[in-house]
Short mmCIF file of C-alpha atoms and ligand atoms in Angstrom, two decimals:
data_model
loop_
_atom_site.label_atom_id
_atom_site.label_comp_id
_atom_site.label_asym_id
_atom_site.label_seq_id
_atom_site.Cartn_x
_atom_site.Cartn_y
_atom_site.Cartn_z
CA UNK X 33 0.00 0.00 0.00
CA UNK X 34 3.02 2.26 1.57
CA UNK X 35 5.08 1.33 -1.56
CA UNK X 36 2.55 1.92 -3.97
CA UNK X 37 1.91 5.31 -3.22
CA UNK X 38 5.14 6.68 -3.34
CA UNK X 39 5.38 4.91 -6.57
CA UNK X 40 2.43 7.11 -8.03
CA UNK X 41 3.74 10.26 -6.20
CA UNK X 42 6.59 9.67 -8.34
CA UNK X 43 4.71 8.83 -11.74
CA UNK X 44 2.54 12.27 -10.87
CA UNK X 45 5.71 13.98 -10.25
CA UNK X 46 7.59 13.14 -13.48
CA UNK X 47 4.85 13.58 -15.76
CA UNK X 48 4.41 16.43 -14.77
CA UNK X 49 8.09 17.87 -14.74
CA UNK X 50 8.08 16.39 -18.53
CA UNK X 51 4.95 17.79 -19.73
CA UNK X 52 5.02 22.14 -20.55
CA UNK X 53 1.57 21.44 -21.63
CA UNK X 54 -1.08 18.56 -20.69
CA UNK X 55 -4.50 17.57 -21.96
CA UNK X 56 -6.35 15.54 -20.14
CA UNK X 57 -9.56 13.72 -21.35
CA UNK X 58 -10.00 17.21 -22.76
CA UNK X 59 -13.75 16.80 -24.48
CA UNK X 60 -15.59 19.04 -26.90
CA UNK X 61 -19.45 18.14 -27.44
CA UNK X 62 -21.93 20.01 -29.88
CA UNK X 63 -25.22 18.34 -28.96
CA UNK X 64 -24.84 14.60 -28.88
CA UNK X 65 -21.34 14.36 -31.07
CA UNK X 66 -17.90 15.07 -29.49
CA UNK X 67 -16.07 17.18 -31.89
CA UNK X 68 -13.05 16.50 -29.38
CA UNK X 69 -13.66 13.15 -27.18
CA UNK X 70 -10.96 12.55 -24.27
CA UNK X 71 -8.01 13.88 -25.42
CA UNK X 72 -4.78 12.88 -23.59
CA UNK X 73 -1.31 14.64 -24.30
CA UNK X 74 1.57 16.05 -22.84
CA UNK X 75 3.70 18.04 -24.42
CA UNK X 76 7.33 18.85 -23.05
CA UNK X 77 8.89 22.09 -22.44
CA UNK X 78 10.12 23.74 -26.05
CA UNK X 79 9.04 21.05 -28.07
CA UNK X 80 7.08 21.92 -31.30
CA UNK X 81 4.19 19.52 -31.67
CA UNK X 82 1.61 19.24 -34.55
CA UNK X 83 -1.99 18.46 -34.36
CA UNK X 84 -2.37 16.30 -37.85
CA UNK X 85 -5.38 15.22 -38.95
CA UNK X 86 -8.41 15.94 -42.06
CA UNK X 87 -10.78 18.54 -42.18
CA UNK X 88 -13.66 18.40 -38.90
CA UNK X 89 -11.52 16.35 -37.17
CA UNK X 90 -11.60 18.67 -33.91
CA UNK X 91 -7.85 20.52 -34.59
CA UNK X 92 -9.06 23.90 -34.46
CA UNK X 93 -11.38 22.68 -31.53
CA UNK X 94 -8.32 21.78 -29.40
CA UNK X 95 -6.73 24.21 -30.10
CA UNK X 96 -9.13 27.13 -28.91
CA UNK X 97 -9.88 25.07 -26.15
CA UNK X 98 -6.10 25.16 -25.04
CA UNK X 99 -6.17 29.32 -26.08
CA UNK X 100 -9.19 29.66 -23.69
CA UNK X 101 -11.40 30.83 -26.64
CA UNK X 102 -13.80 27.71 -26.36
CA UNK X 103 -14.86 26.01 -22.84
CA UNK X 104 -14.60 22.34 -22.66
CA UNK X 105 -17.21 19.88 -22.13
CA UNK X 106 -15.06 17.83 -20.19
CA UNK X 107 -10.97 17.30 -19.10
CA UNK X 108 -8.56 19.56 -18.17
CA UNK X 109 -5.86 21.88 -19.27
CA UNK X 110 -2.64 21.57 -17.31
CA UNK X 111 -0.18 23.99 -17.99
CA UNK X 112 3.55 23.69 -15.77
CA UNK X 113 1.45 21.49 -13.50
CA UNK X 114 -1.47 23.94 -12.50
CA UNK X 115 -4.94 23.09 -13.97
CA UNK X 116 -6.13 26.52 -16.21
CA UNK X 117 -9.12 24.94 -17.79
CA UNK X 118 -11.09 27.88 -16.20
CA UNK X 119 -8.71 30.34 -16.48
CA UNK X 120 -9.85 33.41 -18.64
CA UNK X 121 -7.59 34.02 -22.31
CA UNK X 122 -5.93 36.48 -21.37
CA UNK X 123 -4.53 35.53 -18.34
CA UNK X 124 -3.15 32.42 -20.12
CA UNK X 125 0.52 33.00 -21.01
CA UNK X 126 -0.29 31.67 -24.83
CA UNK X 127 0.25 33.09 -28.41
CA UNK X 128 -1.89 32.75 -30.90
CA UNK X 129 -1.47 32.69 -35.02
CA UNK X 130 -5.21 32.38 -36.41
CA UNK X 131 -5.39 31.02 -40.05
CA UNK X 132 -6.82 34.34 -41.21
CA UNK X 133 -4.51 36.28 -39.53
CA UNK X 134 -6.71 38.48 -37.89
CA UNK X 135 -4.71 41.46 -38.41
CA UNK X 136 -6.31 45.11 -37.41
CA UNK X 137 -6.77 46.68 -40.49
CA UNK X 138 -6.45 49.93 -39.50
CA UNK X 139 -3.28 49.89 -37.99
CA UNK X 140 0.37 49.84 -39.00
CA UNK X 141 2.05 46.79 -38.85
CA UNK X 142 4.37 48.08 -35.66
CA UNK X 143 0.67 49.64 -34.04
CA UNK X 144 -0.18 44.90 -34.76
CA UNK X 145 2.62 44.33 -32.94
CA UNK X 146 2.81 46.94 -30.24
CA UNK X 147 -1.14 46.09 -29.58
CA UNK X 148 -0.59 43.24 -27.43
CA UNK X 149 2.00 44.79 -24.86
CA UNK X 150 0.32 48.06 -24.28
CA UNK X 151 -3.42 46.00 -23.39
CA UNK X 152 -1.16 44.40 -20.89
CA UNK X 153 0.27 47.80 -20.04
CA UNK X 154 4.20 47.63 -20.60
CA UNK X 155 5.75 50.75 -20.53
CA UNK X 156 6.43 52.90 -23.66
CA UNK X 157 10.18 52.28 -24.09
CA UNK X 158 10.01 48.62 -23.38
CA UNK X 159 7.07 48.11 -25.92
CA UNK X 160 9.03 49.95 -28.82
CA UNK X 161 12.41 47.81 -28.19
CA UNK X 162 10.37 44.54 -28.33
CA UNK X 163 8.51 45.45 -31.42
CA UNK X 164 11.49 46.53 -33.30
CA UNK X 165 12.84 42.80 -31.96
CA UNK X 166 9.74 40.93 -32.60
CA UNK X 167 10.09 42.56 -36.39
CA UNK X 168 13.18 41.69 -36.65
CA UNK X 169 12.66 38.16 -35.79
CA UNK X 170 10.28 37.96 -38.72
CA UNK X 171 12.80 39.84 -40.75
CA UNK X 172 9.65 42.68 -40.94
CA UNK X 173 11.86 45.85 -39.91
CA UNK X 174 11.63 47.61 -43.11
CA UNK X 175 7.61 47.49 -43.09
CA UNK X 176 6.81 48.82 -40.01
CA UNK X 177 4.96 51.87 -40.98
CA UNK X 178 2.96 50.12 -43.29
CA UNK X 179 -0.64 49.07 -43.52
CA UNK X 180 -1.92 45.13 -43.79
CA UNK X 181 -3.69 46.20 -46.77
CA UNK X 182 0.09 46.60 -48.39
CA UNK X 183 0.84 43.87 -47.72
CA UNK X 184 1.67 39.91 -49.15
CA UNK X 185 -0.06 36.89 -47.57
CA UNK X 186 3.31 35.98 -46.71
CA UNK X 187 4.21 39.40 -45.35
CA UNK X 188 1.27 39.29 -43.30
CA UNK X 189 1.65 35.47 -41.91
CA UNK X 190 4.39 37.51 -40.77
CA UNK X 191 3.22 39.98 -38.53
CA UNK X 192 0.76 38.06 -37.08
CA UNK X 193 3.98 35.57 -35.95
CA UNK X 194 5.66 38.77 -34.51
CA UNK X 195 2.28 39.79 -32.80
CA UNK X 196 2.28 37.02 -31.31
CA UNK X 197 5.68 36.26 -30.29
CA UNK X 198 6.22 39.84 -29.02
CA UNK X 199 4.54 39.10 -25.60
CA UNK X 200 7.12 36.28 -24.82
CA UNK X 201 3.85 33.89 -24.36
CA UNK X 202 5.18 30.53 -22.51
CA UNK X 203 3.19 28.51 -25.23
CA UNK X 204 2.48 29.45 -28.96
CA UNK X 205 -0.23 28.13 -30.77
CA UNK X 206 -0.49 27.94 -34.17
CA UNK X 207 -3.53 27.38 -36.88
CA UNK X 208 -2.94 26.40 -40.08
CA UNK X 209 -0.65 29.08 -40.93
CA UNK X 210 0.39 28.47 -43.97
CA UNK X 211 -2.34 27.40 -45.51
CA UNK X 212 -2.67 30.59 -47.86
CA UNK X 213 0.96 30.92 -48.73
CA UNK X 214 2.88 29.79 -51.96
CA UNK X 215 4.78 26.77 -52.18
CA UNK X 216 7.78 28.62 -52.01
CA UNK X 217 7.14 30.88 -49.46
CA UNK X 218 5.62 28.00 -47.43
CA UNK X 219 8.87 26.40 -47.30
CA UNK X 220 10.41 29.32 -46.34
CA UNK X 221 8.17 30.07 -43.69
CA UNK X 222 8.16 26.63 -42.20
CA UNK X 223 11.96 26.94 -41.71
CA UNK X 224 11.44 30.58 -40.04
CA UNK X 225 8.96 29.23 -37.33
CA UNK X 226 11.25 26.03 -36.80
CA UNK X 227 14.46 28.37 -36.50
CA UNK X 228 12.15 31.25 -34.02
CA UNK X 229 10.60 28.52 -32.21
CA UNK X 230 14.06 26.45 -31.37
CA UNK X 231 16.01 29.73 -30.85
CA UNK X 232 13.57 30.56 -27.84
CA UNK X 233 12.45 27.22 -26.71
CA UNK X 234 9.33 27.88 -26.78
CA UNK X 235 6.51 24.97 -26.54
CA UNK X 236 4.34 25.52 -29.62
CA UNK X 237 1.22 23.37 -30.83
CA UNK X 238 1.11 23.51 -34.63
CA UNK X 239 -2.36 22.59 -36.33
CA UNK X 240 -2.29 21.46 -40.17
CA UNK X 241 -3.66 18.69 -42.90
CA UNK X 242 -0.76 18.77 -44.52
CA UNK X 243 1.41 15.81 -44.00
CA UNK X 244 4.81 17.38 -45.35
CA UNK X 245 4.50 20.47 -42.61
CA UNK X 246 3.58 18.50 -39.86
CA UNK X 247 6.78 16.04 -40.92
CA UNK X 248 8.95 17.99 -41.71
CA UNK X 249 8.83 20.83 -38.79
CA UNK X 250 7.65 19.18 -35.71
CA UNK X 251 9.18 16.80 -32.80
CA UNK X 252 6.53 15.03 -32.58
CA UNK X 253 2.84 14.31 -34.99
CA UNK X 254 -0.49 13.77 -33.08
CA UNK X 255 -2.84 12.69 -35.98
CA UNK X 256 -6.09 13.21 -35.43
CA UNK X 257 -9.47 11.29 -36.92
CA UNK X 258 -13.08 12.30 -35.85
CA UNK X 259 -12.06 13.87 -32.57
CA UNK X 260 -9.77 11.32 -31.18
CA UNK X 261 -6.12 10.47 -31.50
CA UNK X 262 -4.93 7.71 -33.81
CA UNK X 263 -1.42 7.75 -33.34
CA UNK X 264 1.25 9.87 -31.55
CA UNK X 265 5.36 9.53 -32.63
CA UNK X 266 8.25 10.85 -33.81
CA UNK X 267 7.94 11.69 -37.71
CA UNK X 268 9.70 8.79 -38.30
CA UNK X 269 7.44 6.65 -36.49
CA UNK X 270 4.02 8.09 -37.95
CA UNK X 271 5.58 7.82 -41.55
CA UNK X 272 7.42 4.33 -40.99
CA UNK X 273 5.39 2.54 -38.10
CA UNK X 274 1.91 3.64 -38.64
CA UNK X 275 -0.71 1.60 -36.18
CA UNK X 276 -3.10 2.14 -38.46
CA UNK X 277 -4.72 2.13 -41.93
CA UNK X 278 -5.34 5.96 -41.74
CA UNK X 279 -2.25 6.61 -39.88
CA UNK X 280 -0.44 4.88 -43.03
CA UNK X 281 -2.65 6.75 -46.19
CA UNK X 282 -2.96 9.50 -44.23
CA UNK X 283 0.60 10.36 -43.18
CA UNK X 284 2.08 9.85 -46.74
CA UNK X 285 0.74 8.07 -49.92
CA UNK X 286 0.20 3.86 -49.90
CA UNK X 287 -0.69 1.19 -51.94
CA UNK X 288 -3.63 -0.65 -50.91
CA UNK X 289 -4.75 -4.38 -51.39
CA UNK X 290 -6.83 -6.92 -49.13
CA UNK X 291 -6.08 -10.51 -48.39
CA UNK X 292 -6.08 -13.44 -46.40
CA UNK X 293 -3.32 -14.28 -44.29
CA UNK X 294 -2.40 -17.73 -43.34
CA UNK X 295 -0.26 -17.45 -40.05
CA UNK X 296 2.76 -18.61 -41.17
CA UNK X 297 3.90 -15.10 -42.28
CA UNK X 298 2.42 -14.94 -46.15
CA UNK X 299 -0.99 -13.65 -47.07
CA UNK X 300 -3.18 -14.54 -50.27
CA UNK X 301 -4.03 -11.68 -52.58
CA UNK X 302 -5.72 -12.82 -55.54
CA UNK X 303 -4.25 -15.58 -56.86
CA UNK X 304 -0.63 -14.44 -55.37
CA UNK X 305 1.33 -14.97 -52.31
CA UNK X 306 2.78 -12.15 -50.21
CA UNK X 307 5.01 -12.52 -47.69
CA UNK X 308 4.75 -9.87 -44.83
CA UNK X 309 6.57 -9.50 -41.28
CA UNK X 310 5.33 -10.90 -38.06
CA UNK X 311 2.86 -13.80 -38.39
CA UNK X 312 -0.76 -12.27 -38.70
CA UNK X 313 -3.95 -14.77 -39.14
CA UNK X 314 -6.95 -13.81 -40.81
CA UNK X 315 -8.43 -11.06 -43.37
CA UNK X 316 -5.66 -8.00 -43.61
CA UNK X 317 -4.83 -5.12 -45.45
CA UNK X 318 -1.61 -4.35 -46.85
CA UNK X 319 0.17 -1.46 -47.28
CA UNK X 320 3.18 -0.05 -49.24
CA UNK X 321 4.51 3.59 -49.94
CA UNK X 322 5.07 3.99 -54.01
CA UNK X 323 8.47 5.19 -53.89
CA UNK X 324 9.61 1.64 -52.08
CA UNK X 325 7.99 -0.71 -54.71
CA UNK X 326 10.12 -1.05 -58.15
CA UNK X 327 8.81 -1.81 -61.65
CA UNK X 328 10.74 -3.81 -64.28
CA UNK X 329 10.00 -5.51 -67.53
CA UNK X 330 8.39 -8.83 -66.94
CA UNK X 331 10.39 -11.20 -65.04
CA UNK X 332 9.58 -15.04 -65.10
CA UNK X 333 12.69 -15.73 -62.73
CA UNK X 334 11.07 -16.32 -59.17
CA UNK X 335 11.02 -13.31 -56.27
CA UNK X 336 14.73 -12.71 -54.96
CA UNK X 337 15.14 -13.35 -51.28
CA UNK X 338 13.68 -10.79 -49.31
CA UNK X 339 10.95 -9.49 -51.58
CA UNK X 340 7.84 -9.56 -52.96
CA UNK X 341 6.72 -9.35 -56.44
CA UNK X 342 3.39 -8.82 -58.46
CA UNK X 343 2.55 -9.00 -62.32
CA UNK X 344 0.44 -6.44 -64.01
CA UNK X 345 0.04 -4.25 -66.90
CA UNK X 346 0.68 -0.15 -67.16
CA UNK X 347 -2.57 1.82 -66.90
CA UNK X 348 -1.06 4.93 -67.18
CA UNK X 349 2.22 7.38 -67.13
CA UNK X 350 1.96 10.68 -64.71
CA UNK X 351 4.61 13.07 -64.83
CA UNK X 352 4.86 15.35 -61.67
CA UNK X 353 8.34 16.83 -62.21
CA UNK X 354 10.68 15.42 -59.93
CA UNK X 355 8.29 11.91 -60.37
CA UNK X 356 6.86 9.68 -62.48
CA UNK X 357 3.57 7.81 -60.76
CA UNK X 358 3.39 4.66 -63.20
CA UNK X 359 -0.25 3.18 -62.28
CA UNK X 360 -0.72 -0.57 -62.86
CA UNK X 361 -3.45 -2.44 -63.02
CA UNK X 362 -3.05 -5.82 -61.10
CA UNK X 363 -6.02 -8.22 -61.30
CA UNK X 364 -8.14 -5.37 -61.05
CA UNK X 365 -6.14 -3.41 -58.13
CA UNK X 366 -4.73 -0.27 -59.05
CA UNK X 367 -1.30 0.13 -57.62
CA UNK X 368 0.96 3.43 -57.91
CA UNK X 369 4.86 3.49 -58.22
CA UNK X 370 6.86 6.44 -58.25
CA UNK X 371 9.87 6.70 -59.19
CA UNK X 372 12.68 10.02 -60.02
CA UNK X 373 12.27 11.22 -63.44
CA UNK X 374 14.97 10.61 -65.66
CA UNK X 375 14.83 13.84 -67.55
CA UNK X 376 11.04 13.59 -68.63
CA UNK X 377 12.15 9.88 -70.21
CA UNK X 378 9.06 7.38 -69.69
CA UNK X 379 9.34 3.65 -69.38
CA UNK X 380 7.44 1.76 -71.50
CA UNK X 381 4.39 2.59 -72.93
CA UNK X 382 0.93 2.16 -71.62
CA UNK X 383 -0.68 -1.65 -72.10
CA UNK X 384 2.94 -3.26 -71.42
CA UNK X 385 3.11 -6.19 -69.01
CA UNK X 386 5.29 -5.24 -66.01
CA UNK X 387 6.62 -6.48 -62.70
CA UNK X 388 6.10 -4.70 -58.99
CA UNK X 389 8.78 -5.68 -56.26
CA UNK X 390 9.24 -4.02 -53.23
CA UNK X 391 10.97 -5.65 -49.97
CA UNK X 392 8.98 -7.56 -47.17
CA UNK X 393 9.96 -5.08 -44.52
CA UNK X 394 8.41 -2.46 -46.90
CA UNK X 395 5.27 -4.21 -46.13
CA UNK X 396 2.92 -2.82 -43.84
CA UNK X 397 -0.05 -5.19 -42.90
CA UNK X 398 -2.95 -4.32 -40.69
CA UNK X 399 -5.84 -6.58 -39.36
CA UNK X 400 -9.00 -6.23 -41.23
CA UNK X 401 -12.64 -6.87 -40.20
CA UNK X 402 -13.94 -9.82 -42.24
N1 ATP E 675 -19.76 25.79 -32.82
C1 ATP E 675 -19.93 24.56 -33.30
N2 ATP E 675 -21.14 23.94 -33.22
C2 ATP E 675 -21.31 22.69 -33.68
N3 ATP E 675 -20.35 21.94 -34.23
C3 ATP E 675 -19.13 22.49 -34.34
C4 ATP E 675 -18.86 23.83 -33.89
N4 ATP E 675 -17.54 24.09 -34.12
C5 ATP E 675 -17.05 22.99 -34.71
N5 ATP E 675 -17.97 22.03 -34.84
C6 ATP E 675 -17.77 20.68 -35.41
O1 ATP E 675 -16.73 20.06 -34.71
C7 ATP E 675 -15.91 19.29 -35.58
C8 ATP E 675 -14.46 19.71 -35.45
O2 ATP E 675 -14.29 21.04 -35.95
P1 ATP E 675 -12.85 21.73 -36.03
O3 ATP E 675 -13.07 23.13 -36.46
O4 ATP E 675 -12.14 21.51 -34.75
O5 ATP E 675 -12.17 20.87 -37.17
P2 ATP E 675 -10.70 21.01 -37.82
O6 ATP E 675 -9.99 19.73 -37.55
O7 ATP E 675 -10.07 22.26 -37.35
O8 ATP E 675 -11.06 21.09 -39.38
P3 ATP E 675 -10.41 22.00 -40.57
O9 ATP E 675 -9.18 21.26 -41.03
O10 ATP E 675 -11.48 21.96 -41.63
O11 ATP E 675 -10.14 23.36 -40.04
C9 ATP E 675 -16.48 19.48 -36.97
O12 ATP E 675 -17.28 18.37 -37.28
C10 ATP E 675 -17.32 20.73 -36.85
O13 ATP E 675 -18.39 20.72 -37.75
MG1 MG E 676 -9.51 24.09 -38.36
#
């Protein structure tokens, strides 16, 4: 009894060093549906975390429920180990980045900045140093004086990053922010908030549907489907070691086919055998990313050691620039394979027979109902 008390005092105690931020059970319900049902997380000091997930699936929910701009139905918000689910916005130590911006219009983009510090009234001298650093940080000094209006969407993603920086907040949330920027720019930006948010450890939660931002920016990926979490991981882990079917199509393109798997490690698909790790029984689904599966000419030799192979015939030749996404038509599946363009050069033409191999460990295989 003794023992196992001071053995949760210490469990308590850890978590709650480790975790900046904590959601617990944190709920959302419109009438009878929970647009956010018992949310658990903890997020660790100066880590940059990303709520992934599709559209409705409660990301913008969470995240105004962590902001203080939506109550919850249920759960609770624990921020450095003190519970501010009822604590009012703008006591919260939080910056926000809305997807629209939400810039005043009528203001200069210093007067954006500056708004913030004097509502919490900092004195004059202070507030001018910080917005001339908070610009800075953005790389906005040169536009100070001017209007949103005269402004790019870029420029403007921009000051609403500085507004929000400039108070210092402990925790920076971010929605969608990129959404309505360029490919380029986006790219750019995504670096700038990586670089800002590492230089000043700060503990940000970054909401987004895109797969690529979330990967490529965050410590860790919380994806999201219909309110509740699917997965949490590394990048690596979502992208490699999905737990699920939507994990795996929806953090990065797949292959899909269904089978019946025998136990002994390979699994009928059609008329074929694939071989798959671990030993599952039972209907399945299996997985694979197009850029791991290789086409060739039609081989008659059998599959090498180590991988699996399929027979089909080209459907049809995409190029995407840096890719070409052969589709191929096997017994009726349609299966994708991308692979680096070689200078706009296609390989073969449409109706030829080809093979698919990929390797076994390439193989991701999920339990399906029957
Ligand atoms: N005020 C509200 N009343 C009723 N239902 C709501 C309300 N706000 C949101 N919802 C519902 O809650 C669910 C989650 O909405 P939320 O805005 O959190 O989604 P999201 O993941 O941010 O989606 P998106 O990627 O489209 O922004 C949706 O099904 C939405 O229709
Ligand atoms: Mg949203």
């Amino acid at each position: 009894m003794m023992h196992q008390k001071i053995l949760s005092g210490t469990l308590t105690a850890l978590t709650d060093r480790d975790a900046h931020l904590r959601l617990d059970g944190l709920t959302k319900r419109y009438g009878d549906t929970d647009a956010v049902a018992a949310l658990n997380l903890n997020v660790p000091k100066g880590e940059l975390v990303a709520l992934l997930g599709p559209s409705g699936c409660g990301k913008t929910t969470t995240l105004r429920m962590i902001a203080g701009l939506i109550t919850p139905s249920g759960g609770r918000i624990v921020v450095g180990g003190s519970d501010i689910t009822r604590m009012p916005v703008y006591k919260r130590d939080m910056g926000l980045v809305f997807q629209s911006y939400a810039l005043f219009p009528h203001m200069t983009v210093a007067k954006n900045v500056a708004f913030g510090l004097e509502m919490r009234g900092v004195p004059k001298p202070e507030i001018e140093r910080r917005v001339t650093e908070a610009l800075a940080m953005v790389r906005l000094e040169s536009l100070a004086g001017r209007k949103p209006r005269e402004l790019s969407g870029g420029q403007q993603q921009r000051v609403a990053l500085a507004r929000a920086l400039v108070i210092r907040p402990s925790i920076l949330l971010l929605d969608e922010p990129l959404s309505n920027l360029d490919a380029k720019l986006r790219d750019e930006m995504r670096n700038e908030i990586r670089d800002i948010q590492q230089k000043l450890g700060i503990t940000a939660v970054f909401v987004t549907h895109d797969q690529v931002e979330a990967l490529s920016m965050c410590d860790k990926v919380v994806v999201m489907k219909g309110g509740k979490l699917e997965q949490v991981g590394t990048p690596v882990d979502v992208y490699e070691r999905p737990e699920t079917p939507f994990v795996a199509s929806f953090v990065g393109r797949t292959n899909r086919l269904e089978g019946a798997a025998r136990g002994d490690g390979t699994v009928s698909v059609g008329g074929a055998t694939l071989r798959v790790p671990g030993r599952p029984n039972g209907p399945v689904e299996i997985m694979m990313r197009p850029h791991r599966v290789r086409l060739a000419d039609v081989d008659a030799s059998p599959a090498g050691e180590g991988t699996n192979r399929l027979d089909g015939r080209l459907t049809r030749v995409t190029f995407v620039g840096d890719l070409l996404q052969y589709h191929v038509d096997v017994n009726g599946a349609e299966l994708i394979v991308e692979a680096a363009s070689d200078h706009g050069r296609f390989f073969r033409a449409v109706g030829t027979p080809v093979t698919l191999s990929w390797r076994i460990e390439d193989t991701m295989v999920f339990r399906r109902a029957a």
